[in-house]
């Protein structure tokens, strides 16, 4: 009985460990400050998936720091960069909401830390979102990126 339990537990742990990142892909193009097009085939010119970074939002290209967010993302993950991702959901248009990593580092989190994105309070409900909000607050205090603009409108209300 105990041996069967241990075997089941070991199987569960192996399955859980293998599900940490559901996929890997290569960057074809950076679309904006929190969206990339990727291919499951290395060195492909054709994207087969669009990944939108889960739990964050970056300024659009027409907003302050929109171009900077896009440029920073392009430096973090230029064309051909291998990314790992964990899908969180899918929009009606087929865009995959995902946690994205490059070299083991969370790109979603890095953009928040640098003040080039904010935590989306409507969608970011996972436990780690609290940590992201703390880092967002620190970016506000340090006036990094969008938080250095000294505007009265929070970025998540831009364009409303």
C-alpha positions as protocol buffer text, in pm:
chain_id: "A"
residue {
  index: 1
  type: UNK
  ca { x: 0 y: 0 z: 0 }
}
residue {
  index: 2
  type: UNK
  ca { x: 272 y: 247 z: 101 }
}
residue {
  index: 3
  type: UNK
  ca { x: 476 y: 152 z: -207 }
}
residue {
  index: 4
  type: UNK
  ca { x: 177 y: 216 z: -433 }
}
residue {
  index: 5
  type: UNK
  ca { x: 121 y: 552 z: -268 }
}
residue {
  index: 6
  type: UNK
  ca { x: 487 y: 647 z: -320 }
}
residue {
  index: 7
  type: UNK
  ca { x: 473 y: 539 z: -684 }
}
residue {
  index: 8
  type: UNK
  ca { x: 159 y: 748 z: -742 }
}
residue {
  index: 9
  type: UNK
  ca { x: 314 y: 1045 z: -567 }
}
residue {
  index: 10
  type: UNK
  ca { x: 630 y: 1015 z: -777 }
}
residue {
  index: 11
  type: UNK
  ca { x: 423 y: 1004 z: -1097 }
}
residue {
  index: 12
  type: UNK
  ca { x: 230 y: 1313 z: -991 }
}
residue {
  index: 13
  type: UNK
  ca { x: 551 y: 1501 z: -917 }
}
residue {
  index: 14
  type: UNK
  ca { x: 704 y: 1407 z: -1253 }
}
residue {
  index: 15
  type: UNK
  ca { x: 387 y: 1517 z: -1434 }
}
residue {
  index: 16
  type: UNK
  ca { x: 373 y: 1843 z: -1240 }
}
residue {
  index: 17
  type: UNK
  ca { x: 739 y: 1918 z: -1310 }
}
residue {
  index: 18
  type: UNK
  ca { x: 700 y: 1853 z: -1681 }
}
residue {
  index: 19
  type: UNK
  ca { x: 396 y: 2086 z: -1696 }
}
residue {
  index: 20
  type: UNK
  ca { x: 581 y: 2389 z: -1559 }
}
residue {
  index: 21
  type: UNK
  ca { x: 630 y: 2519 z: -1910 }
}
residue {
  index: 22
  type: UNK
  ca { x: 392 y: 2389 z: -2169 }
}
residue {
  index: 23
  type: UNK
  ca { x: 590 y: 2499 z: -2470 }
}
residue {
  index: 24
  type: UNK
  ca { x: 894 y: 2642 z: -2631 }
}
residue {
  index: 25
  type: UNK
  ca { x: 909 y: 2853 z: -2941 }
}
residue {
  index: 26
  type: UNK
  ca { x: 1127 y: 3097 z: -3130 }
}
residue {
  index: 27
  type: UNK
  ca { x: 1053 y: 3466 z: -3168 }
}
residue {
  index: 28
  type: UNK
  ca { x: 954 y: 3569 z: -3519 }
}
residue {
  index: 29
  type: UNK
  ca { x: 852 y: 3926 z: -3438 }
}
residue {
  index: 30
  type: UNK
  ca { x: 784 y: 4162 z: -3148 }
}
residue {
  index: 31
  type: UNK
  ca { x: 442 y: 4315 z: -3211 }
}
residue {
  index: 32
  type: UNK
  ca { x: 426 y: 4567 z: -2925 }
}
residue {
  index: 33
  type: UNK
  ca { x: 535 y: 4603 z: -2564 }
}
residue {
  index: 34
  type: UNK
  ca { x: 356 y: 4288 z: -2447 }
}
residue {
  index: 35
  type: UNK
  ca { x: 283 y: 4079 z: -2756 }
}
residue {
  index: 36
  type: UNK
  ca { x: 511 y: 3860 z: -2964 }
}
residue {
  index: 37
  type: UNK
  ca { x: 464 y: 3629 z: -3261 }
}
residue {
  index: 38
  type: UNK
  ca { x: 645 y: 3297 z: -3232 }
}
residue {
  index: 39
  type: UNK
  ca { x: 702 y: 2980 z: -3428 }
}
residue {
  index: 40
  type: UNK
  ca { x: 734 y: 2626 z: -3301 }
}
residue {
  index: 41
  type: UNK
  ca { x: 996 y: 2577 z: -3574 }
}
residue {
  index: 42
  type: UNK
  ca { x: 1343 y: 2727 z: -3530 }
}
residue {
  index: 43
  type: UNK
  ca { x: 1450 y: 2985 z: -3794 }
}
residue {
  index: 44
  type: UNK
  ca { x: 1099 y: 3006 z: -3939 }
}
residue {
  index: 45
  type: UNK
  ca { x: 977 y: 3323 z: -4110 }
}
residue {
  index: 46
  type: UNK
  ca { x: 616 y: 3231 z: -4037 }
}
residue {
  index: 47
  type: UNK
  ca { x: 462 y: 3270 z: -3693 }
}
residue {
  index: 48
  type: UNK
  ca { x: 215 y: 3005 z: -3584 }
}
residue {
  index: 49
  type: UNK
  ca { x: 123 y: 3156 z: -3246 }
}
residue {
  index: 50
  type: UNK
  ca { x: 74 y: 3503 z: -3102 }
}
residue {
  index: 51
  type: UNK
  ca { x: 162 y: 3529 z: -2733 }
}
residue {
  index: 52
  type: UNK
  ca { x: 28 y: 3812 z: -2519 }
}
residue {
  index: 53
  type: UNK
  ca { x: 198 y: 3842 z: -2183 }
}
residue {
  index: 54
  type: UNK
  ca { x: -35 y: 3727 z: -1906 }
}
residue {
  index: 55
  type: UNK
  ca { x: -120 y: 3963 z: -1623 }
}
residue {
  index: 56
  type: UNK
  ca { x: 43 y: 4278 z: -1756 }
}
residue {
  index: 57
  type: UNK
  ca { x: -32 y: 4556 z: -1997 }
}
residue {
  index: 58
  type: UNK
  ca { x: 215 y: 4782 z: -2172 }
}
residue {
  index: 59
  type: UNK
  ca { x: 143 y: 5118 z: -2333 }
}
residue {
  index: 60
  type: UNK
  ca { x: 26 y: 5104 z: -2693 }
}
residue {
  index: 61
  type: UNK
  ca { x: 262 y: 5250 z: -2951 }
}
residue {
  index: 62
  type: UNK
  ca { x: 61 y: 5574 z: -2956 }
}
residue {
  index: 63
  type: UNK
  ca { x: 97 y: 5623 z: -2579 }
}
residue {
  index: 64
  type: UNK
  ca { x: 396 y: 5754 z: -2381 }
}
residue {
  index: 65
  type: UNK
  ca { x: 661 y: 5482 z: -2341 }
}
residue {
  index: 66
  type: UNK
  ca { x: 490 y: 5257 z: -2598 }
}
residue {
  index: 67
  type: UNK
  ca { x: 788 y: 5270 z: -2834 }
}
residue {
  index: 68
  type: UNK
  ca { x: 1030 y: 5222 z: -2543 }
}
residue {
  index: 69
  type: UNK
  ca { x: 842 y: 4912 z: -2424 }
}
residue {
  index: 70
  type: UNK
  ca { x: 855 y: 4765 z: -2775 }
}
residue {
  index: 71
  type: UNK
  ca { x: 1227 y: 4845 z: -2812 }
}
residue {
  index: 72
  type: UNK
  ca { x: 1310 y: 4692 z: -2473 }
}
residue {
  index: 73
  type: UNK
  ca { x: 1118 y: 4378 z: -2554 }
}
residue {
  index: 74
  type: UNK
  ca { x: 1298 y: 4356 z: -2891 }
}
residue {
  index: 75
  type: UNK
  ca { x: 1632 y: 4377 z: -2704 }
}
residue {
  index: 76
  type: UNK
  ca { x: 1529 y: 4109 z: -2453 }
}
residue {
  index: 77
  type: UNK
  ca { x: 1405 y: 3876 z: -2724 }
}
residue {
  index: 78
  type: UNK
  ca { x: 1531 y: 3954 z: -3074 }
}
residue {
  index: 79
  type: UNK
  ca { x: 1418 y: 3746 z: -3371 }
}
residue {
  index: 80
  type: UNK
  ca { x: 1522 y: 3384 z: -3327 }
}
residue {
  index: 81
  type: UNK
  ca { x: 1533 y: 3393 z: -2946 }
}
residue {
  index: 82
  type: UNK
  ca { x: 1411 y: 3073 z: -2783 }
}
residue {
  index: 83
  type: UNK
  ca { x: 1131 y: 3137 z: -2534 }
}
residue {
  index: 84
  type: UNK
  ca { x: 949 y: 2905 z: -2301 }
}
residue {
  index: 85
  type: UNK
  ca { x: 589 y: 2976 z: -2218 }
}
residue {
  index: 86
  type: UNK
  ca { x: 304 y: 2855 z: -2007 }
}
residue {
  index: 87
  type: UNK
  ca { x: -36 y: 2926 z: -2162 }
}
residue {
  index: 88
  type: UNK
  ca { x: -293 y: 3072 z: -1924 }
}
residue {
  index: 89
  type: UNK
  ca { x: -577 y: 3129 z: -2167 }
}
residue {
  index: 90
  type: UNK
  ca { x: -674 y: 3205 z: -2525 }
}
residue {
  index: 91
  type: UNK
  ca { x: -872 y: 3494 z: -2668 }
}
residue {
  index: 92
  type: UNK
  ca { x: -1144 y: 3457 z: -2931 }
}
residue {
  index: 93
  type: UNK
  ca { x: -895 y: 3579 z: -3192 }
}
residue {
  index: 94
  type: UNK
  ca { x: -657 y: 3294 z: -3104 }
}
residue {
  index: 95
  type: UNK
  ca { x: -399 y: 3500 z: -2916 }
}
residue {
  index: 96
  type: UNK
  ca { x: -253 y: 3297 z: -2630 }
}
residue {
  index: 97
  type: UNK
  ca { x: -218 y: 3467 z: -2292 }
}
residue {
  index: 98
  type: UNK
  ca { x: 101 y: 3329 z: -2142 }
}
residue {
  index: 99
  type: UNK
  ca { x: 379 y: 3353 z: -1889 }
}
residue {
  index: 100
  type: UNK
  ca { x: 691 y: 3397 z: -2102 }
}
residue {
  index: 101
  type: UNK
  ca { x: 1052 y: 3331 z: -2007 }
}
residue {
  index: 102
  type: UNK
  ca { x: 1384 y: 3385 z: -2177 }
}
residue {
  index: 103
  type: UNK
  ca { x: 1677 y: 3200 z: -2026 }
}
residue {
  index: 104
  type: UNK
  ca { x: 1472 y: 3114 z: -1719 }
}
residue {
  index: 105
  type: UNK
  ca { x: 1379 y: 3476 z: -1641 }
}
residue {
  index: 106
  type: UNK
  ca { x: 1019 y: 3599 z: -1650 }
}
residue {
  index: 107
  type: UNK
  ca { x: 978 y: 3865 z: -1918 }
}
residue {
  index: 108
  type: UNK
  ca { x: 633 y: 3960 z: -1783 }
}
residue {
  index: 109
  type: UNK
  ca { x: 787 y: 4039 z: -1446 }
}
residue {
  index: 110
  type: UNK
  ca { x: 1090 y: 4219 z: -1596 }
}
residue {
  index: 111
  type: UNK
  ca { x: 872 y: 4465 z: -1787 }
}
residue {
  index: 112
  type: UNK
  ca { x: 684 y: 4553 z: -1466 }
}
residue {
  index: 113
  type: UNK
  ca { x: 1011 y: 4598 z: -1274 }
}
residue {
  index: 114
  type: UNK
  ca { x: 1145 y: 4833 z: -1542 }
}
residue {
  index: 115
  type: UNK
  ca { x: 827 y: 5045 z: -1541 }
}
residue {
  index: 116
  type: UNK
  ca { x: 743 y: 4953 z: -1900 }
}
residue {
  index: 117
  type: UNK
  ca { x: 424 y: 4767 z: -1809 }
}
residue {
  index: 118
  type: UNK
  ca { x: 176 y: 4762 z: -1526 }
}
residue {
  index: 119
  type: UNK
  ca { x: -6 y: 4476 z: -1360 }
}
residue {
  index: 120
  type: UNK
  ca { x: -349 y: 4424 z: -1517 }
}
residue {
  index: 121
  type: UNK
  ca { x: -577 y: 4422 z: -1215 }
}
residue {
  index: 122
  type: UNK
  ca { x: -863 y: 4269 z: -1415 }
}
residue {
  index: 123
  type: UNK
  ca { x: -676 y: 3957 z: -1528 }
}
residue {
  index: 124
  type: UNK
  ca { x: -379 y: 3900 z: -1297 }
}
residue {
  index: 125
  type: UNK
  ca { x: -532 y: 3682 z: -1026 }
}
residue {
  index: 126
  type: UNK
  ca { x: -254 y: 3427 z: -963 }
}
residue {
  index: 127
  type: UNK
  ca { x: -65 y: 3428 z: -633 }
}
residue {
  index: 128
  type: UNK
  ca { x: 250 y: 3570 z: -794 }
}
residue {
  index: 129
  type: UNK
  ca { x: 55 y: 3878 z: -911 }
}
residue {
  index: 130
  type: UNK
  ca { x: 92 y: 4015 z: -560 }
}
residue {
  index: 131
  type: UNK
  ca { x: 470 y: 4011 z: -602 }
}
residue {
  index: 132
  type: UNK
  ca { x: 432 y: 4185 z: -936 }
}
residue {
  index: 133
  type: UNK
  ca { x: 217 y: 4456 z: -773 }
}
residue {
  index: 134
  type: UNK
  ca { x: 486 y: 4510 z: -510 }
}
residue {
  index: 135
  type: UNK
  ca { x: 744 y: 4555 z: -786 }
}
residue {
  index: 136
  type: UNK
  ca { x: 508 y: 4786 z: -971 }
}
residue {
  index: 137
  type: UNK
  ca { x: 476 y: 4996 z: -655 }
}
residue {
  index: 138
  type: UNK
  ca { x: 855 y: 5013 z: -630 }
}
residue {
  index: 139
  type: UNK
  ca { x: 873 y: 5129 z: -994 }
}
residue {
  index: 140
  type: UNK
  ca { x: 620 y: 5402 z: -906 }
}
residue {
  index: 141
  type: UNK
  ca { x: 827 y: 5511 z: -604 }
}
residue {
  index: 142
  type: UNK
  ca { x: 1147 y: 5511 z: -813 }
}
residue {
  index: 143
  type: UNK
  ca { x: 967 y: 5685 z: -1105 }
}
residue {
  index: 144
  type: UNK
  ca { x: 1087 y: 5423 z: -1355 }
}
residue {
  index: 145
  type: UNK
  ca { x: 948 y: 5423 z: -1708 }
}
residue {
  index: 146
  type: UNK
  ca { x: 583 y: 5522 z: -1733 }
}
residue {
  index: 147
  type: UNK
  ca { x: 579 y: 5610 z: -1364 }
}
residue {
  index: 148
  type: UNK
  ca { x: 818 y: 5901 z: -1423 }
}
residue {
  index: 149
  type: UNK
  ca { x: 560 y: 6089 z: -1629 }
}
residue {
  index: 150
  type: UNK
  ca { x: 389 y: 6251 z: -1328 }
}
residue {
  index: 151
  type: UNK
  ca { x: 45 y: 6229 z: -1485 }
}
residue {
  index: 152
  type: UNK
  ca { x: -275 y: 6208 z: -1287 }
}
residue {
  index: 153
  type: UNK
  ca { x: -432 y: 5929 z: -1493 }
}
residue {
  index: 154
  type: UNK
  ca { x: -321 y: 5575 z: -1411 }
}
residue {
  index: 155
  type: UNK
  ca { x: -194 y: 5399 z: -1724 }
}
residue {
  index: 156
  type: UNK
  ca { x: -469 y: 5135 z: -1711 }
}
residue {
  index: 157
  type: UNK
  ca { x: -720 y: 5418 z: -1770 }
}
residue {
  index: 158
  type: UNK
  ca { x: -539 y: 5565 z: -2073 }
}
residue {
  index: 159
  type: UNK
  ca { x: -766 y: 5587 z: -2373 }
}
residue {
  index: 160
  type: UNK
  ca { x: -1092 y: 5539 z: -2180 }
}
